[in-house]
Short mmCIF file of C-alpha atoms in Angstrom, two decimals:
data_model
loop_
_atom_site.label_atom_id
_atom_site.label_comp_id
_atom_site.label_asym_id
_atom_site.label_seq_id
_atom_site.Cartn_x
_atom_site.Cartn_y
_atom_site.Cartn_z
CA ASP A 1 12.80 151.25 -51.54
CA VAL A 2 11.21 148.41 -49.56
CA VAL A 3 7.49 148.04 -50.24
CA MET A 4 5.21 147.33 -47.28
CA ALA A 5 1.99 145.70 -48.47
CA GLN A 6 -0.62 146.09 -45.72
CA SER A 7 -4.05 144.44 -45.59
CA PRO A 8 -6.92 144.77 -45.26
CA LEU A 9 -7.64 148.35 -46.24
CA SER A 10 -10.71 148.46 -44.00
CA LEU A 11 -11.55 146.34 -40.97
CA PRO A 12 -15.04 146.58 -39.43
CA VAL A 13 -15.01 144.82 -36.07
CA THR A 14 -17.62 144.07 -33.42
CA LEU A 15 -16.78 145.46 -29.98
CA GLY A 16 -15.02 142.84 -27.89
CA GLN A 17 -14.01 140.77 -30.90
CA PRO A 18 -10.44 140.26 -32.15
CA ALA A 19 -8.85 142.04 -35.10
CA SER A 20 -5.79 141.21 -37.16
CA ILE A 21 -3.79 143.32 -39.61
CA SER A 22 -1.15 141.91 -41.94
CA CYS A 23 1.95 143.53 -43.39
CA ARG A 24 4.25 141.92 -45.96
CA SER A 25 7.57 143.43 -47.00
CA SER A 26 9.26 143.12 -50.39
CA GLU A 27 12.51 142.00 -48.75
CA SER A 28 13.72 140.69 -45.42
CA LEU A 29 13.66 143.24 -42.62
CA GLU A 30 16.38 141.71 -40.48
CA HIS A 31 18.95 144.40 -39.72
CA ILE A 32 22.71 143.75 -39.68
CA ASP A 33 22.54 144.16 -35.89
CA GLY A 34 20.30 141.06 -35.71
CA ASN A 35 17.10 142.89 -34.86
CA THR A 36 14.06 143.32 -37.09
CA TYR A 37 12.80 146.88 -37.14
CA VAL A 38 9.09 146.65 -37.80
CA SER A 39 6.87 149.09 -35.92
CA TRP A 40 3.13 149.58 -35.77
CA PHE A 41 1.47 152.96 -35.36
CA GLN A 42 -2.06 153.97 -34.41
CA GLN A 43 -3.53 157.21 -35.71
CA ARG A 44 -6.80 158.22 -34.12
CA PRO A 45 -8.94 160.76 -36.00
CA GLY A 46 -7.38 164.22 -35.85
CA GLN A 47 -4.29 163.05 -33.96
CA SER A 48 -0.62 162.43 -34.67
CA PRO A 49 0.48 158.83 -35.15
CA ARG A 50 1.45 157.04 -31.96
CA ARG A 51 3.83 154.11 -31.90
CA LEU A 52 2.32 150.96 -30.36
CA ILE A 53 4.83 148.24 -31.21
CA TYR A 54 8.55 148.31 -32.03
CA LYS A 55 11.00 145.61 -33.14
CA VAL A 56 8.10 143.39 -34.23
CA SER A 57 6.65 142.50 -30.84
CA ASN A 58 7.63 145.02 -28.13
CA ARG A 59 4.82 147.17 -26.75
CA ASP A 60 5.54 150.82 -26.06
CA SER A 61 4.97 152.18 -22.57
CA GLY A 62 1.27 152.66 -21.80
CA VAL A 63 0.04 150.47 -24.67
CA PRO A 64 -2.67 148.04 -23.50
CA ASP A 65 -1.71 144.39 -23.56
CA ARG A 66 -4.60 143.60 -25.93
CA PHE A 67 -2.23 144.81 -28.66
CA SER A 68 0.40 142.33 -29.82
CA GLY A 69 2.81 142.11 -32.71
CA SER A 70 4.40 139.07 -34.30
CA GLY A 71 6.22 137.92 -37.40
CA SER A 72 9.64 137.57 -38.96
CA ALA A 73 11.61 138.19 -42.14
CA THR A 74 8.88 139.49 -44.50
CA ASP A 75 5.55 138.72 -42.79
CA PHE A 76 4.20 140.63 -39.83
CA THR A 77 0.93 140.87 -37.95
CA LEU A 78 -0.70 143.24 -35.48
CA LYS A 79 -3.45 141.72 -33.37
CA ILE A 80 -5.99 143.34 -31.09
CA SER A 81 -7.40 140.64 -28.80
CA ARG A 82 -10.64 142.44 -27.95
CA VAL A 83 -11.42 145.66 -29.82
CA GLU A 84 -12.58 148.61 -27.74
CA THR A 85 -14.15 151.90 -28.85
CA GLU A 86 -10.88 153.79 -28.30
CA ASP A 87 -9.13 151.53 -30.86
CA VAL A 88 -10.95 153.15 -33.77
CA GLY A 89 -8.48 154.73 -36.17
CA VAL A 90 -5.95 153.94 -38.88
CA TYR A 91 -3.06 151.55 -38.23
CA TYR A 92 0.22 151.63 -40.15
CA CYS A 93 3.11 149.20 -40.27
CA MET A 94 6.56 150.62 -40.89
CA GLN A 95 10.01 149.24 -41.63
CA GLY A 96 13.04 151.05 -40.22
CA THR A 97 15.62 148.43 -41.14
CA HIS A 98 16.63 149.71 -44.54
CA GLY A 99 18.03 153.23 -45.00
CA ARG A 100 14.84 154.84 -46.24
CA VAL A 101 11.79 154.25 -44.03
CA THR A 102 8.63 152.98 -45.69
CA PHE A 103 5.10 152.64 -44.38
CA GLY A 104 2.25 150.35 -45.23
CA GLY A 105 -0.80 151.97 -46.80
CA GLY A 106 -2.83 151.84 -43.60
CA THR A 107 -5.80 149.86 -42.25
CA LYS A 108 -8.90 151.67 -41.04
CA VAL A 109 -10.40 149.96 -38.00
CA GLU A 110 -14.01 150.81 -37.31
CA ILE A 111 -16.78 149.43 -35.12
CA LYS A 112 -19.54 147.48 -36.88
CA GLN I 1 8.82 163.68 -20.66
CA VAL I 2 9.85 163.76 -24.30
CA GLN I 3 8.05 166.47 -26.26
CA LEU I 4 8.35 167.69 -29.83
CA VAL I 5 6.52 170.98 -30.44
CA GLN I 6 6.14 172.14 -34.02
CA SER I 7 5.55 175.56 -35.54
CA GLY I 8 2.12 176.73 -36.65
CA ALA I 9 0.15 176.28 -39.84
CA GLU I 10 1.37 177.92 -43.05
CA VAL I 11 -0.27 178.97 -46.29
CA LYS I 12 2.06 179.33 -49.27
CA ARG I 13 1.82 180.14 -52.98
CA PRO I 14 3.02 177.61 -55.56
CA GLY I 15 6.74 178.07 -56.16
CA ALA I 16 7.41 179.44 -52.68
CA SER I 17 9.35 177.79 -49.83
CA VAL I 18 8.29 176.80 -46.33
CA LYS I 19 10.37 176.12 -43.24
CA VAL I 20 8.83 174.10 -40.41
CA SER I 21 10.42 173.90 -36.96
CA CYS I 22 10.34 171.16 -34.34
CA LYS I 23 11.50 172.08 -30.81
CA ALA I 24 12.54 169.17 -28.60
CA SER I 25 12.45 168.91 -24.83
CA GLY I 26 12.71 166.21 -22.19
CA TYR I 27 15.86 164.59 -23.60
CA THR I 28 19.35 165.49 -24.81
CA PHE I 29 18.67 166.70 -28.34
CA SER I 30 22.20 166.18 -29.68
CA HIS I 31 22.12 162.49 -28.69
CA PHE I 32 19.36 161.72 -31.16
CA GLY I 33 18.13 162.37 -34.69
CA ILE I 34 14.88 163.52 -36.23
CA SER I 35 12.81 162.07 -39.05
CA TRP I 36 10.26 164.09 -40.99
CA VAL I 37 7.04 162.48 -42.23
CA ARG I 38 4.19 164.04 -44.16
CA GLN I 39 0.55 163.13 -44.70
CA ALA I 40 -1.54 164.57 -47.53
CA PRO I 41 -5.24 165.05 -46.79
CA GLY I 42 -6.97 161.69 -46.45
CA GLN I 43 -3.78 159.84 -47.38
CA GLY I 44 -1.16 157.67 -45.68
CA LEU I 45 2.24 158.47 -44.20
CA GLU I 46 5.24 159.39 -46.37
CA TRP I 47 8.73 159.47 -44.87
CA MET I 48 10.65 162.51 -46.08
CA GLY I 49 14.06 162.04 -44.53
CA TRP I 50 16.22 161.98 -41.42
CA ILE I 51 18.86 164.18 -39.83
CA SER I 52 21.28 163.48 -37.03
CA ALA I 53 21.34 166.17 -34.37
CA TYR I 54 24.71 164.72 -33.34
CA ASN I 55 26.64 165.42 -36.55
CA GLY I 56 24.19 166.86 -39.10
CA ASN I 57 24.25 163.83 -41.40
CA THR I 58 21.14 163.47 -43.51
CA ILE I 59 19.24 160.89 -45.55
CA TYR I 60 16.54 162.21 -47.85
CA GLY I 61 13.68 160.39 -49.46
CA GLN I 62 14.15 159.94 -53.18
CA ARG I 63 10.92 161.68 -54.12
CA LEU I 64 11.86 164.97 -52.46
CA GLN I 65 15.63 164.92 -52.92
CA GLY I 66 16.72 168.27 -54.33
CA ARG I 67 13.78 170.21 -52.89
CA VAL I 68 14.15 169.48 -49.17
CA THR I 69 16.79 170.51 -46.65
CA MET I 70 16.86 169.39 -43.03
CA THR I 71 18.92 171.17 -40.41
CA THR I 72 19.27 171.31 -36.65
CA ASP I 73 20.25 173.95 -34.10
CA THR I 74 21.58 172.22 -30.99
CA SER I 75 21.74 175.52 -29.07
CA THR I 76 17.93 175.68 -29.13
CA SER I 77 17.19 171.93 -29.47
CA THR I 78 15.30 172.64 -32.68
CA ALA I 79 15.12 170.79 -35.98
CA TYR I 80 14.05 172.43 -39.21
CA MET I 81 12.66 171.15 -42.49
CA GLU I 82 12.66 173.46 -45.51
CA LEU I 83 10.76 172.51 -48.66
CA ARG I 84 11.27 174.59 -51.81
CA SER I 85 9.43 175.05 -55.12
CA LEU I 86 6.14 174.18 -53.46
CA ARG I 87 3.35 172.60 -55.52
CA SER I 88 -0.28 171.99 -54.69
CA ASP I 89 0.45 168.31 -54.00
CA ASP I 90 2.81 169.37 -51.19
CA THR I 91 -0.30 170.33 -49.19
CA ALA I 92 -0.04 168.08 -46.16
CA VAL I 93 0.46 167.81 -42.43
CA TYR I 94 4.18 167.62 -41.71
CA TYR I 95 5.40 165.70 -38.63
CA CYS I 96 8.75 165.40 -36.90
CA ALA I 97 9.67 162.30 -34.91
CA ARG I 98 12.62 161.34 -32.73
CA GLU I 99 15.26 158.93 -34.06
CA PRO I 100 18.64 157.42 -33.22
CA PRO I 101 21.61 159.67 -34.11
CA ALA I 102 23.63 157.32 -36.33
CA GLN I 103 23.21 157.07 -40.09
CA ASP I 104 23.38 153.27 -40.19
CA ALA I 105 21.06 152.82 -37.20
CA ALA I 106 17.56 151.60 -37.82
CA LYS I 107 14.77 154.17 -37.74
CA VAL I 108 12.29 153.96 -34.88
CA LEU I 109 10.13 157.16 -34.79
CA ASP I 110 9.38 156.71 -31.09
CA PHE I 111 7.96 160.16 -30.26
CA TRP I 112 6.09 162.50 -32.65
CA GLY I 113 5.30 166.18 -32.85
CA GLN I 114 1.74 167.46 -33.13
CA GLY I 115 2.03 168.17 -36.84
CA THR I 116 2.11 171.34 -38.96
CA LEU I 117 -0.42 171.89 -41.74
CA VAL I 118 1.13 173.41 -44.85
CA THR I 119 -1.36 174.51 -47.49
CA VAL I 120 -0.12 175.36 -50.98
CA SER I 121 -2.66 177.35 -52.93
CA SER I 122 -2.77 180.19 -55.40
#
């Protein structure tokens, strides 16, 4: 299975400051259809995961534009331009390109 | 709006089986698939497998292959996940999520259920 190495494990951020999470895959995530199926999920405490970003850089409906995704092949990044209180939680990257889905280990975002 | 509503919490003995349901609404169930994901207490997300509600095709995660069976009932727009020979390390919250219907399509997990806590304890 594809390994998704996510870092950092923990990310303390000052309110209003940017945050960046990295995800590196063990092989290229370009699908035979030409798309790259990397998604990012937010899981607030006590809630189900919620998808924020799909196909590397597309925001889901209702996701604030302070969230952005980028990357290609094996290296991907989720950025929050200005962290707000409601962004506290754990963030996961995920690859859906190869038959069996794999997730990164998660990054816990907290306010300093 | 798309909704996935899962069955309630379960407590099981080691060696028993559990069957979790996931009822879909707000879209045409048979035009999509369902993935199942679980999360042990304080841990990350583990993908368990996928089933097509269109034709019943499945892909199971290697770790659970042989102990898990996924099914769907298009008449009630419900997906099911059965896990057998339960162990204490199967204690987790189990989630369903919507997917494309085709086996070779990429997985997207665009909408999620609220989760079902399964506790395995003697």
